[in-house]
Amino acid sequence: MGNGETRVRGIAARAGGWSARHRWAAVGIWVLFVVLAMGIGSAAGRVDLKDSDQLGGETHTAAKIIDDAGIKEPAGETVLIQAKDGRLKATDAEFRTAVAGVVTAVEGTGKVTDVKSPYTADTISKDGRSALVQFDMRGDAETAGDRVAPVLKAVAGVQKEHGTLRIEEIGSASMRKTFDDAFGDDFQKAEYSAVPVALGILLIAFGALVAALLPVALAITAIMATMGLIGIVSHVQPMTDTANSVMLLVGLAVGVDYCLFYLRREREERAAGRDGQTALRIAAATSGRAIIVSGITVCVAMAGMLFTGLATFEGMGLASLMVVAVAMVGSVTVLPALLSVLGERVEKGRVPFLAKAMERRAARTGGESRFWTAVLRGVLARPLISVVVAAGALLAVAAPAVGMKTQNLTLDQEFGNSLPIVQTYNRVNDAFPGGSEPAEVVVKAKDINAPEVKSALADFKARAISSGASRGPVQITLHDAQNIAYVYVPLVGGSDLDKAGASLEKLRDEVRPATLGKVDGLQAPITGQVAGSKDFNDQLGGAVVPVFAFVVVFAFALMLLSFRSLTIAITSIVLNLLSVGAAYGILVAVFQHGWGASLVGAQGVGAIITWLPLFLFVILFGLSMDYHVFVVSRIREARLRGRTTKDAIRHGVVTTAGVVTSAAVIMVAVFAIFGTLSMQSMKQMGVGLAAAVLIDATIIRGVLLPAVMALLGERNWYLPKWLNRLPDLTHDEAPEAVVASAPEHGERLRV
């Protein structure tokens, strides 16, 4: 099979061959696909996920009752009036004047309704130093943040007139506006800066502008097409903005990686003296196959999110799965066509000093990494010591994860003291425990004004306080036409979620059954921030085992079928789990224990946000497979060419080290951008992803993988005879590569 002849049998090789021969058709089909997906998606519009669909449990039941009744809950706002020095009381004339001034000012804006004075609504603190003026924003609660500015300005005006008092506004509308102003642009800046960062790293990696632009162009077009597809799919599975952000991150990472793998191999073959078409065919049969195996594995990992039962996660999983699939298809179809069109012009726009340095390095090393060659020499000389040291180090890094504490971060944990409104939130909670985020009981009855219902509501109100779950005031709002009542119960514990959670359980398990539970046909689900957090945690906790099992089992099966080796399938799973464990350990050490927290601006967080461990597991397990499949494919290819296993390991690792390093640097840089955001949840996500990818591309792939494979020797290719009946997905090999003679241990290496 010499003279550049190739035997094309695999999907990737056939797709690459067809695209190279029909290059303009392939490019045209891709452009048409992207344009149509965007056009149809734009016409269809994206369906956003409703609050009632985001969670299960009582939170979902309450939201469904409200939706079915057609009740539009307004955005509630609160103004805190508080004596600064402790001398003034709510009964003093100056305090009363300030309260009246706030009421007049907010009513004068014409933006609010149902203004309640603390003197009539009983919202004066026990010490008499604080009072709350409460009101609702007019119009849709979702857009109230856009209309609250005049109200905030009016309240600020009253504050200027009363220097001895603290007069501050907080509520869903003012909080949304504050966070949008402070952090809304943060995400866009992070997303926009990710592309130039990736382009800069690719320019250094390739030394030529055209070669650097190709991966970015493929990733961007894949993301654009997926955004259109999301609009269509959202009519079946509604999406959130979070799903879009995750899709962009994953799409940029895998889109650039896949193109990088393909392009590097094509350039390597041309540098070895092969003509353009032969180089393309070899790249299609080798890197193309690795891309398909990796892409399918990543898709399976992302599909794990569909088993959470949480609509937000399902949307993220589906969006990520789609962008990976689109990027994978684009990499093995339009990329070969573009490379065929460009030919030698892929080297256009060369950066002089970079290009010359790369040429000199390639001439000296034959395309192999000198650094990793030196590392591999030591690893392969002492594989057992290398395994013990590397695995021991990673287990030590992972150790803090054993004591991981997860919770939904409170406002001050999420944002620290960077925003004045966070301090207002804490002051309200100190003066009125649970008042800023009360539990909300949604009571639905056949007749809300029936005597037994009114009696049950009164009993619930009284027992909520006498049980110790609340210190009051418990407020009831009736919607007679819909036969629904809202009961607002400030929870003892306030912003302390553990204590507030205990108060919620008391309401749900003791107070409600003894009062509202005695009325036939009455529904009374309890919702609110604390209830939503508990329902979310319960549902997420129940999803952990199914998601882990699904991802691990299917990834194992795909590796087994793709490499026809039980050993490689097992080691790939173990190494990936070790990588994820190390990432967990770093997260706990930094964000929970505070080790080095000042370096990333994470002091005083003390916990990991609830959704992150499962999210990281799915994302990292998928992305880690990129490198694993690429490196092991190269090792297996070298083994099929007749090299010994040890030599194949050395060759596979050192020849892929450059592209894996470049890909990892891009991922680490992109994820690290999100680690610079002010929101602790985004910071945790960015740091966790960046740390895991860095560990995976260095210690795991550069040390542990070759050391383990060296120890196993020919057992790497072991497949029990009883598994020979499994489908054979190994046909897409580097054709020019496979030697005619069978390897020394024929049963263990099937060609």
XYZ file of C-alpha atoms in Angstrom:
751
model
C 0.000 0.000 0.000
C 2.772 2.400 -0.793
C 3.106 5.289 -3.254
C 0.456 7.251 -1.404
C -2.251 4.740 -2.261
C -4.929 4.469 0.358
C -7.630 2.017 1.136
C -10.659 4.003 2.205
C -13.234 2.141 4.231
C -14.278 4.381 7.140
C -16.920 7.092 7.289
C -14.417 9.884 7.972
C -12.134 8.783 5.134
C -15.029 8.507 2.687
C -16.445 11.891 3.744
C -13.036 13.547 3.457
C -12.377 11.942 0.079
C -15.744 13.015 -1.339
C -15.331 16.563 -0.010
C -11.828 16.898 -1.462
C -13.082 15.721 -4.890
C -16.251 17.886 -4.797
C -14.794 20.750 -2.861
C -17.028 23.581 -4.043
C -20.137 21.466 -3.605
C -19.069 20.622 -0.038
C -18.372 24.276 0.791
C -21.674 25.328 -0.807
C -23.670 22.719 1.116
C -22.110 23.849 4.398
C -22.797 27.533 3.730
C -26.360 26.706 2.676
C -26.859 24.638 5.840
C -25.609 27.465 8.089
C -27.745 30.089 6.299
C -30.883 27.928 6.313
C -30.450 26.963 9.971
C -30.038 30.606 10.973
C -32.902 31.773 8.764
C -35.408 29.139 9.866
C -34.331 29.469 13.489
C -34.727 33.240 13.364
C -38.170 32.933 11.756
C -39.273 30.331 14.303
C -37.984 32.370 17.248
C -36.593 30.933 20.455
C -39.053 29.712 23.070
C -37.734 30.620 26.506
C -38.147 28.292 29.433
C -40.965 29.280 31.787
C -40.369 29.490 35.505
C -43.081 26.880 35.988
C -41.129 24.397 33.867
C -37.688 24.872 35.418
C -38.189 22.792 38.547
C -40.131 19.835 39.799
C -41.671 19.291 43.200
C -43.871 21.820 44.954
C -42.182 24.739 43.219
C -43.414 23.417 39.867
C -46.904 22.699 41.231
C -47.220 26.248 42.601
C -46.020 27.822 39.341
C -48.455 25.660 37.351
C -51.394 26.733 39.527
C -50.455 30.384 39.018
C -50.001 29.955 35.245
C -53.278 28.068 34.830
C -55.109 30.758 36.772
C -53.653 33.442 34.508
C -52.349 35.436 37.470
C -49.398 37.638 36.636
C -47.389 38.203 39.770
C -45.947 41.715 39.793
C -42.358 42.479 40.653
C -42.325 43.364 44.349
C -40.098 46.140 45.682
C -39.173 47.141 49.219
C -37.678 50.326 50.629
C -35.785 49.952 53.910
C -35.893 52.953 56.240
C -33.449 52.427 59.100
C -31.924 54.612 61.814
C -28.162 54.852 61.372
C -27.241 55.683 64.960
C -29.955 53.776 66.817
C -31.479 56.850 68.447
C -34.379 57.329 66.050
C -37.382 55.010 66.234
C -40.158 54.392 63.754
C -42.498 56.324 66.048
C -40.411 59.513 65.896
C -41.538 62.446 63.774
C -38.461 62.504 61.516
C -38.825 58.778 60.825
C -42.526 59.235 59.991
C -41.665 62.140 57.695
C -39.155 59.959 55.839
C -41.700 57.149 55.430
C -44.280 59.596 54.081
C -41.643 61.037 51.748
C -40.856 57.589 50.340
C -44.544 56.771 49.811
C -45.140 60.091 48.042
C -41.978 59.808 45.932
C -42.604 56.302 44.613
C -46.286 56.960 43.935
C -45.290 60.113 42.068
C -43.328 58.128 39.488
C -46.494 56.503 38.126
C -44.548 53.235 37.845
C -45.819 51.526 40.999
C -49.025 50.247 42.539
C -50.321 48.934 45.875
C -47.968 50.969 48.074
C -48.082 49.783 51.707
C -46.986 51.927 54.625
C -45.196 50.127 57.487
C -47.667 51.672 59.922
C -50.610 49.899 58.325
C -48.869 46.733 57.053
C -47.086 45.960 60.334
C -43.614 45.966 58.767
C -41.687 47.585 61.610
C -38.817 45.628 63.157
C -38.962 44.383 66.754
C -36.361 46.932 67.881
C -38.335 49.743 66.251
C -35.301 51.012 64.303
C -36.260 49.712 60.866
C -39.363 49.809 58.692
C -40.318 48.641 55.225
C -42.350 50.437 52.573
C -43.564 47.790 50.119
C -45.072 48.163 46.651
C -45.373 46.446 43.274
C -44.070 47.538 39.892
C -46.689 48.075 37.202
C -46.556 45.880 34.086
C -44.846 42.606 33.326
C -42.559 41.384 36.106
C -40.043 40.043 33.563
C -39.368 43.533 32.187
C -39.787 45.474 35.447
C -36.024 45.956 35.694
C -36.191 48.149 32.585
C -38.741 50.473 34.251
C -37.452 50.713 37.806
C -34.834 53.448 37.267
C -37.223 56.405 38.004
C -38.320 54.703 41.242
C -34.715 54.186 42.345
C -34.006 57.835 41.556
C -37.023 58.954 43.580
C -35.931 56.893 46.613
C -32.379 58.259 46.306
C -33.865 61.769 46.389
C -35.581 61.067 49.724
C -32.304 59.658 51.095
C -30.567 62.982 50.396
C -33.117 64.765 52.574
C -32.620 62.476 55.583
C -28.960 62.035 56.473
C -29.626 60.398 59.843
C -31.561 57.570 58.186
C -30.608 54.820 55.770
C -33.127 54.705 52.920
C -32.436 51.938 50.387
C -34.503 50.054 47.818
C -34.360 46.342 47.088
C -36.598 43.959 45.190
C -36.763 41.735 42.131
C -36.814 44.660 39.672
C -34.069 46.729 41.331
C -31.886 43.653 41.832
C -32.282 42.633 38.205
C -31.356 46.122 37.011
C -28.371 46.320 39.355
C -27.018 42.942 38.275
C -27.654 43.607 34.594
C -25.827 46.930 34.832
C -22.940 45.438 36.778
C -22.580 42.022 35.168
C -24.775 41.866 32.092
C -21.986 43.172 29.868
C -19.514 40.902 31.680
C -20.786 37.829 29.861
C -20.765 39.493 26.467
C -17.230 40.759 26.981
C -16.127 37.269 28.038
C -17.822 35.658 25.049
C -16.475 38.222 22.577
C -12.931 38.098 23.969
C -12.839 34.285 23.708
C -12.614 34.396 19.899
C -9.623 36.767 19.587
C -7.838 34.877 22.378
C -8.310 31.594 20.499
C -7.186 33.226 17.241
C -4.040 34.628 18.864
C -3.041 31.238 20.267
C -3.698 29.540 16.908
C -1.579 32.156 15.169
C 1.307 31.276 17.478
C 0.661 27.552 16.985
C 0.562 27.661 13.159
C 2.615 30.759 12.370
C 0.246 31.595 9.489
C -2.906 33.726 9.472
C -4.966 31.582 7.067
C -4.216 28.372 8.969
C -5.134 30.121 12.241
C -8.383 31.520 10.824
C -9.700 28.153 9.600
C -10.437 26.609 13.041
C -12.013 29.830 14.305
C -14.143 30.150 11.164
C -15.338 26.556 11.467
C -16.176 27.003 15.172
C -18.041 30.266 14.560
C -20.098 28.876 11.661
C -20.909 25.768 13.734
C -22.070 28.014 16.581
C -24.144 30.179 14.201
C -25.840 27.127 12.700
C -26.527 25.693 16.152
C -28.056 28.982 17.324
C -30.511 28.671 14.465
C -31.219 25.030 15.279
C -31.799 25.965 18.914
C -34.586 28.292 17.800
C -36.285 25.365 16.072
C -35.668 22.793 18.823
C -36.758 25.217 21.561
C -40.364 24.721 20.432
C -40.014 21.171 21.757
C -37.454 21.806 24.533
C -37.552 25.468 25.686
C -34.120 27.015 26.284
C -32.518 29.586 28.556
C -29.758 32.152 28.055
C -27.526 29.839 30.099
C -27.923 27.128 27.449
C -26.719 29.609 24.817
C -23.657 30.574 26.871
C -22.706 26.942 27.519
C -23.257 26.105 23.850
C -20.917 28.929 22.823
C -18.215 27.748 25.239
C -18.424 24.114 24.178
C -18.797 24.978 20.487
C -15.705 27.158 20.476
C -13.696 24.541 22.383
C -14.548 21.490 20.273
C -14.853 23.369 16.970
C -11.329 24.740 17.270
C -9.975 21.447 18.632
C -11.389 19.273 15.834
C -10.135 21.581 13.126
C -6.769 21.843 14.854
C -6.375 18.046 14.949
C -7.254 17.705 11.266
C -5.195 20.624 10.026
C -2.096 19.667 12.019
C -2.138 16.130 10.596
C -2.579 17.370 7.028
C 0.344 19.785 7.419
C 2.447 17.046 9.014
C 1.875 14.685 6.069
C 2.706 17.408 3.547
C 5.868 18.226 5.491
C 6.786 14.533 5.206
C 6.832 14.900 1.404
C 3.355 13.659 0.425
C 1.307 15.481 -2.179
C -1.729 17.499 -1.092
C -4.378 14.893 -1.981
C -2.543 12.042 -0.262
C -1.975 14.195 2.816
C -5.697 14.972 2.907
C -6.671 11.305 2.586
C -4.348 10.299 5.422
C -5.632 13.159 7.612
C -9.222 12.091 6.882
C -8.549 8.448 7.758
C -6.656 9.240 10.967
C -7.587 12.559 12.537
C -10.990 12.417 10.853
C -11.726 9.098 12.511
C -10.492 10.397 15.879
C -12.810 13.401 15.505
C -15.839 11.177 14.865
C -15.054 8.874 17.802
C -14.399 11.865 20.041
C -17.477 13.756 18.816
C -19.816 10.839 19.427
C -18.322 10.320 22.895
C -18.738 14.021 23.743
C -22.342 13.934 22.479
C -23.049 10.933 24.706
C -21.575 12.767 27.692
C -23.675 15.867 26.978
C -26.753 13.668 26.610
C -26.241 12.734 30.254
C -27.761 16.107 31.177
C -31.063 14.935 29.705
C -31.382 12.482 32.615
C -31.437 15.165 35.305
C -35.132 15.920 34.903
C -34.243 19.606 35.255
C -35.329 21.619 32.233
C -32.390 24.043 32.546
C -29.893 21.167 32.422
C -31.814 19.433 29.640
C -31.605 22.617 27.572
C -27.864 22.966 28.217
C -27.276 19.316 27.353
C -29.265 19.484 24.146
C -27.639 22.736 23.007
C -24.143 21.370 23.747
C -24.877 18.066 22.047
C -26.094 19.866 18.941
C -23.080 22.170 18.615
C -20.652 19.241 19.058
C -22.484 17.243 16.383
C -22.479 20.208 13.964
C -18.775 20.935 14.598
C -17.927 17.258 14.123
C -19.790 17.031 10.810
C -18.219 20.280 9.617
C -14.730 19.086 10.521
C -14.939 15.915 8.417
C -16.806 17.470 5.465
C -16.236 21.154 4.768
C -12.722 21.287 6.263
C -11.190 18.808 3.769
C -12.902 20.768 0.993
C -11.425 24.056 2.204
C -7.973 22.517 2.556
C -8.286 21.132 -0.970
C -9.279 24.582 -2.276
C -6.509 26.373 -0.423
C -3.691 23.894 -1.000
C -0.378 25.582 -0.226
C -2.218 28.872 0.302
C -3.147 27.655 3.797
C 0.330 28.947 4.693
C -0.513 32.502 3.557
C -0.141 35.381 5.978
C 2.869 33.871 7.678
C 4.250 35.645 10.713
C 7.935 35.846 9.707
C 9.711 35.202 13.003
C 7.168 32.579 14.106
C 7.219 30.708 10.809
C 11.010 30.599 10.678
C 11.262 29.460 14.282
C 8.742 26.691 13.605
C 10.634 25.573 10.493
C 13.919 25.422 12.387
C 12.297 23.492 15.226
C 10.644 21.040 12.808
C 13.965 20.483 11.027
C 15.699 19.731 14.328
C 13.026 17.530 15.890
C 11.214 15.991 12.924
C 7.913 17.463 14.134
C 8.202 15.937 17.582
C 8.058 17.947 20.812
C 11.505 18.176 22.421
C 10.006 18.847 25.857
C 7.670 15.861 25.757
C 10.367 13.697 24.208
C 12.489 14.380 27.293
C 9.542 13.773 29.628
C 8.593 10.541 27.837
C 12.144 9.266 28.047
C 11.944 9.381 31.838
C 8.345 8.140 32.015
C 8.947 5.117 29.792
C 12.225 4.301 31.541
C 10.470 4.143 34.937
C 6.740 3.674 34.242
C 5.838 2.257 37.667
C 7.450 5.168 39.536
C 5.771 7.595 37.101
C 2.335 6.059 37.746
C 2.800 6.113 41.520
C 4.038 9.729 41.585
C 1.517 11.142 39.084
C -1.486 9.219 40.426
C -0.456 10.001 43.994
C -0.203 13.707 43.190
C -3.624 13.733 41.519
C -5.231 11.805 44.379
C -3.721 14.323 46.807
C -5.166 17.171 44.725
C -8.539 15.393 44.614
C -8.576 14.665 48.381
C -10.323 17.915 49.445
C -13.304 16.905 47.276
C -14.248 14.313 49.916
C -15.506 17.153 52.130
C -17.258 19.063 49.343
C -20.128 21.254 50.557
C -22.621 22.249 47.902
C -25.367 24.827 48.243
C -27.145 27.530 46.329
C -25.021 30.589 47.022
C -26.568 33.439 48.942
C -26.445 36.919 47.496
C -23.398 37.957 49.514
C -21.601 34.702 48.643
C -22.336 35.193 44.943
C -21.370 38.854 44.719
C -19.497 39.641 47.944
C -19.628 43.302 48.954
C -19.000 44.555 45.449
C -22.550 45.922 45.164
C -24.373 48.178 47.663
C -27.600 46.231 47.098
C -25.972 43.140 48.653
C -25.478 45.114 51.876
C -29.106 46.252 51.685
C -30.177 42.619 51.335
C -28.241 41.695 54.475
C -29.652 44.636 56.453
C -33.225 43.693 55.546
C -32.581 40.084 56.554
C -31.004 41.159 59.854
C -33.934 43.409 60.749
C -36.670 41.169 59.275
C -35.395 37.564 59.173
C -36.764 35.944 56.020
C -38.653 39.082 55.084
C -36.824 39.831 51.868
C -37.370 36.292 50.529
C -40.394 34.815 52.323
C -41.851 31.394 51.675
C -44.927 31.684 49.491
C -47.859 29.320 50.005
C -50.107 29.152 46.947
C -53.519 28.045 48.202
C -56.073 26.853 45.640
C -59.580 25.919 46.793
C -62.989 25.341 45.248
C -64.140 28.445 47.101
C -61.383 30.501 48.641
C -63.952 32.414 50.760
C -65.573 29.293 52.207
C -65.655 29.400 56.066
C -63.524 26.256 56.448
C -60.898 27.672 54.075
C -60.767 31.025 55.877
C -60.493 29.208 59.202
C -57.667 27.012 57.871
C -55.803 30.074 56.564
C -56.105 31.783 59.939
C -54.902 28.619 61.711
C -51.954 28.316 59.324
C -51.009 31.959 59.908
C -51.085 31.546 63.683
C -49.337 28.170 63.790
C -46.566 29.281 61.400
C -45.475 31.726 64.115
C -46.203 29.566 67.175
C -44.250 26.641 65.656
C -41.115 28.754 65.448
C -40.926 28.564 61.649
C -41.627 32.308 61.346
C -41.590 35.427 63.482
C -44.091 37.122 61.183
C -45.690 39.166 59.912
C -47.524 36.532 57.840
C -49.458 38.248 55.052
C -52.345 36.873 52.990
C -53.386 38.136 49.556
C -56.672 36.857 48.086
C -57.533 36.430 44.399
C -61.249 35.819 44.713
C -61.974 35.392 41.008
C -59.438 32.587 40.683
C -60.126 31.094 44.161
C -56.443 31.415 45.014
C -54.693 32.912 48.028
C -51.037 33.790 48.508
C -49.653 33.412 52.011
C -46.263 35.087 52.538
C -44.298 33.619 55.463
C -40.933 35.152 56.454
C -38.779 32.186 57.480
C -36.676 32.078 60.619
C -33.099 31.802 59.387
C -33.371 34.486 56.746
C -30.367 34.359 54.443
C -28.888 31.382 56.335
C -30.134 28.703 53.941
C -29.583 25.824 56.374
C -31.696 27.420 59.103
C -34.271 28.738 56.621
C -34.454 25.245 55.107
C -35.296 23.800 58.546
C -38.065 26.391 58.923
C -39.411 25.455 55.493
C -39.520 21.768 56.429
C -41.448 22.659 59.572
C -43.990 24.540 57.442
C -44.325 21.732 54.926
C -44.260 18.747 57.276
C -45.947 20.058 60.447
C -47.855 23.320 60.038
C -49.518 22.694 56.665
C -50.859 19.167 57.399
C -52.309 20.362 60.722
C -54.140 23.317 59.166
C -54.629 23.583 55.405
C -54.280 19.819 54.998
C -57.592 19.259 56.776
C -59.642 20.949 54.021
C -60.785 18.528 51.309
C -59.754 19.362 47.734
C -57.416 22.170 48.799
C -53.925 22.491 47.274
C -51.215 24.407 49.112
C -47.746 23.962 47.571
C -45.055 26.088 49.181
C -42.661 27.943 46.886
C -40.215 30.845 47.166
C -36.436 31.135 47.015
C -35.664 28.712 49.843
C -38.269 26.206 48.620
C -36.966 26.492 45.060
C -33.412 25.813 46.262
C -34.532 22.751 48.219
C -36.604 21.344 45.352
C -33.730 21.939 42.947
C -31.232 20.232 45.256
C -33.543 17.268 45.828
C -34.107 16.790 42.118
C -30.432 17.258 41.290
C -29.391 14.816 44.007
C -31.700 12.181 42.570
C -30.177 12.669 39.115
C -26.525 12.174 40.101
C -26.433 8.373 39.956
C -28.375 7.993 36.657
C -26.279 10.679 34.939
C -22.945 9.274 36.173
C -23.961 5.741 35.217
C -25.198 6.739 31.761
C -22.111 8.765 30.866
C -19.574 6.228 32.190
C -21.281 3.139 30.715
C -21.817 4.622 27.261
C -18.343 6.188 27.121
C -16.888 2.797 28.067
C -18.930 1.057 25.347
C -17.879 3.583 22.689
C -14.201 3.262 23.568
C -14.483 -0.533 23.551
C -16.078 -0.570 20.098
C -13.808 2.132 18.674
C -10.495 0.585 19.798
C -11.474 -3.103 20.151
C -9.628 -3.218 23.466
C -11.086 -3.863 26.903
C -7.932 -2.472 28.505
C -8.045 0.861 26.678
C -11.763 1.264 27.475
C -11.148 0.704 31.192
C -8.048 2.921 31.428
C -9.788 5.757 29.546
C -12.643 5.795 32.081
C -10.317 5.591 35.103
C -8.049 8.382 33.837
C -10.998 10.636 33.028
C -12.503 10.089 36.483
C -9.137 10.930 38.024
C -9.040 14.163 36.017
C -12.549 15.131 37.151
C -11.692 14.258 40.771
C -8.641 16.529 40.663
C -10.801 19.374 39.324
C -13.249 18.854 42.186
C -10.380 18.929 44.673
C -9.071 22.237 43.308
C -12.565 23.769 43.457
C -13.046 22.736 47.087
C -9.551 23.859 48.084
C -9.952 27.310 46.528
C -13.629 28.181 46.950
C -14.581 26.200 50.060
C -11.370 26.173 52.118
C -10.039 29.447 50.711
C -6.559 28.159 49.776
C -5.254 30.740 47.314
C -8.751 32.239 47.025
C -7.368 35.776 46.984
C -5.596 34.989 43.702
C -8.947 34.544 41.944
C -11.053 36.911 44.053
C -13.002 34.178 45.846
C -12.517 34.996 49.516
C -15.235 33.990 51.928
C -17.400 31.902 49.586
C -17.161 28.731 51.666
C -19.140 26.420 49.363
C -19.505 25.101 45.827
C -22.665 26.070 43.978
C -25.034 23.105 43.839
C -25.276 22.543 40.101
C -21.559 22.774 39.354
C -20.236 19.262 40.260
C -22.677 17.447 37.970
C -22.269 20.057 35.222
C -18.472 19.832 35.417
C -18.536 16.046 35.351
C -20.545 15.959 32.130
C -18.595 18.722 30.377
C -15.154 17.516 31.482
C -15.829 13.873 30.749
C -16.788 14.859 27.233
C -13.933 17.287 26.586
C -11.306 14.987 28.138
C -12.215 12.366 25.558
C -11.019 14.758 22.847
C -7.411 14.404 23.918
C -7.658 10.781 24.947
C -9.107 9.602 21.646
C -6.645 11.690 19.650
C -3.550 10.454 21.519
C -4.617 6.794 21.763
C -5.619 6.774 18.077
C -2.117 7.931 17.166
C -0.561 5.265 19.424
C -2.762 2.554 17.930
C -1.959 3.742 14.418
C 1.778 3.501 15.143
C 1.257 0.012 16.579
C -0.611 -1.050 13.459
C 2.341 0.137 11.389
C 4.486 -2.445 13.129
C 6.144 -0.480 15.916
C 6.510 -2.098 19.313
C 3.959 -0.966 21.891
C 6.569 1.022 23.824
C 7.824 2.769 20.691
C 4.241 3.376 19.537
C 3.479 5.062 22.874
C 6.512 7.313 22.578
C 5.741 8.182 18.964
C 2.025 8.755 19.594
C 2.519 11.062 22.556
C 5.381 13.191 21.223
C 3.818 13.666 17.776
C 0.474 14.738 19.242
C 1.961 16.808 22.071
C 2.063 20.007 20.023
C -1.549 19.892 18.888
C -2.831 18.735 22.297
C -0.886 21.526 23.988
C -2.245 24.134 21.561
C -5.802 22.854 21.979
C -5.454 22.787 25.768
C -4.003 26.303 25.920
C -6.974 27.591 23.915
C -9.470 25.831 26.191
C -7.700 26.956 29.358
C -7.555 30.559 28.104
C -11.237 30.621 27.114
C -12.392 29.040 30.375
C -10.077 31.258 32.412
C -11.853 34.309 30.968
C -15.013 33.140 32.724
C -12.943 32.693 35.869
C -12.371 36.466 35.884
C -16.082 37.315 36.133
C -17.385 38.772 39.369
C -20.147 36.212 39.904
C -18.757 33.395 42.031
C -20.774 30.720 40.212
C -19.213 31.723 36.875
C -15.799 32.070 38.521
C -16.101 28.535 39.928
C -17.125 27.182 36.546
C -14.231 28.898 34.756
C -11.586 27.887 37.304
C -12.871 24.299 37.466
C -12.897 23.841 33.693
C -9.526 25.539 33.153
C -7.808 23.550 35.921
C -9.235 20.238 34.728
C -8.234 20.763 31.096
C -4.732 21.804 32.127
C -4.327 18.699 34.316
C -5.798 16.476 31.624
C -3.515 17.701 28.843
C -0.346 17.514 30.922
C -0.265 15.036 33.813
C -2.938 12.680 32.477
C -2.039 12.527 28.762
C 1.673 13.312 29.063
C 2.602 11.166 32.063
C -0.083 8.820 33.382
C -1.443 7.552 30.059
C 1.960 6.582 28.574
C 3.167 5.194 31.907
C 0.084 3.004 32.358
C 0.230 1.814 28.750
C 3.944 1.057 29.099
C 3.261 -1.047 32.183
C 0.482 -2.934 30.432
C 2.546 -3.581 27.282
C 0.777 -5.907 24.839
C -2.121 -6.222 27.282
C -3.193 -2.771 26.022
C -4.713 -4.509 23.006
C -6.459 -7.270 24.945
C -9.965 -8.211 23.876
C -11.521 -11.383 25.349
C -12.633 -13.886 22.715
C -16.216 -13.721 23.945
C -16.265 -9.999 22.989
C -15.187 -10.673 19.393
C -18.840 -10.688 18.367
C -19.152 -7.001 19.157
C -19.497 -4.641 16.168
C -16.113 -3.689 14.725
C -15.730 0.079 14.389
C -11.988 0.018 13.724
C -12.107 0.014 9.914
C -11.308 3.692 9.572
C -7.561 3.323 9.994
C -4.606 5.097 8.434
C -4.519 2.941 5.352
C -1.086 3.562 3.984
C -0.125 2.635 7.403
C -1.076 -0.900 8.118
C 1.657 -3.411 7.610
C 0.814 -6.655 5.908
C 2.310 -8.851 8.578
C 0.327 -9.563 11.688
C 1.648 -8.225 14.987
C 3.514 -10.390 17.386
C 0.478 -10.987 19.607
C -2.140 -11.420 16.937
C -5.099 -12.174 19.145
C -4.599 -9.006 21.134
C -4.404 -6.611 18.207
C -7.086 -6.929 15.565
C -6.511 -5.110 12.318
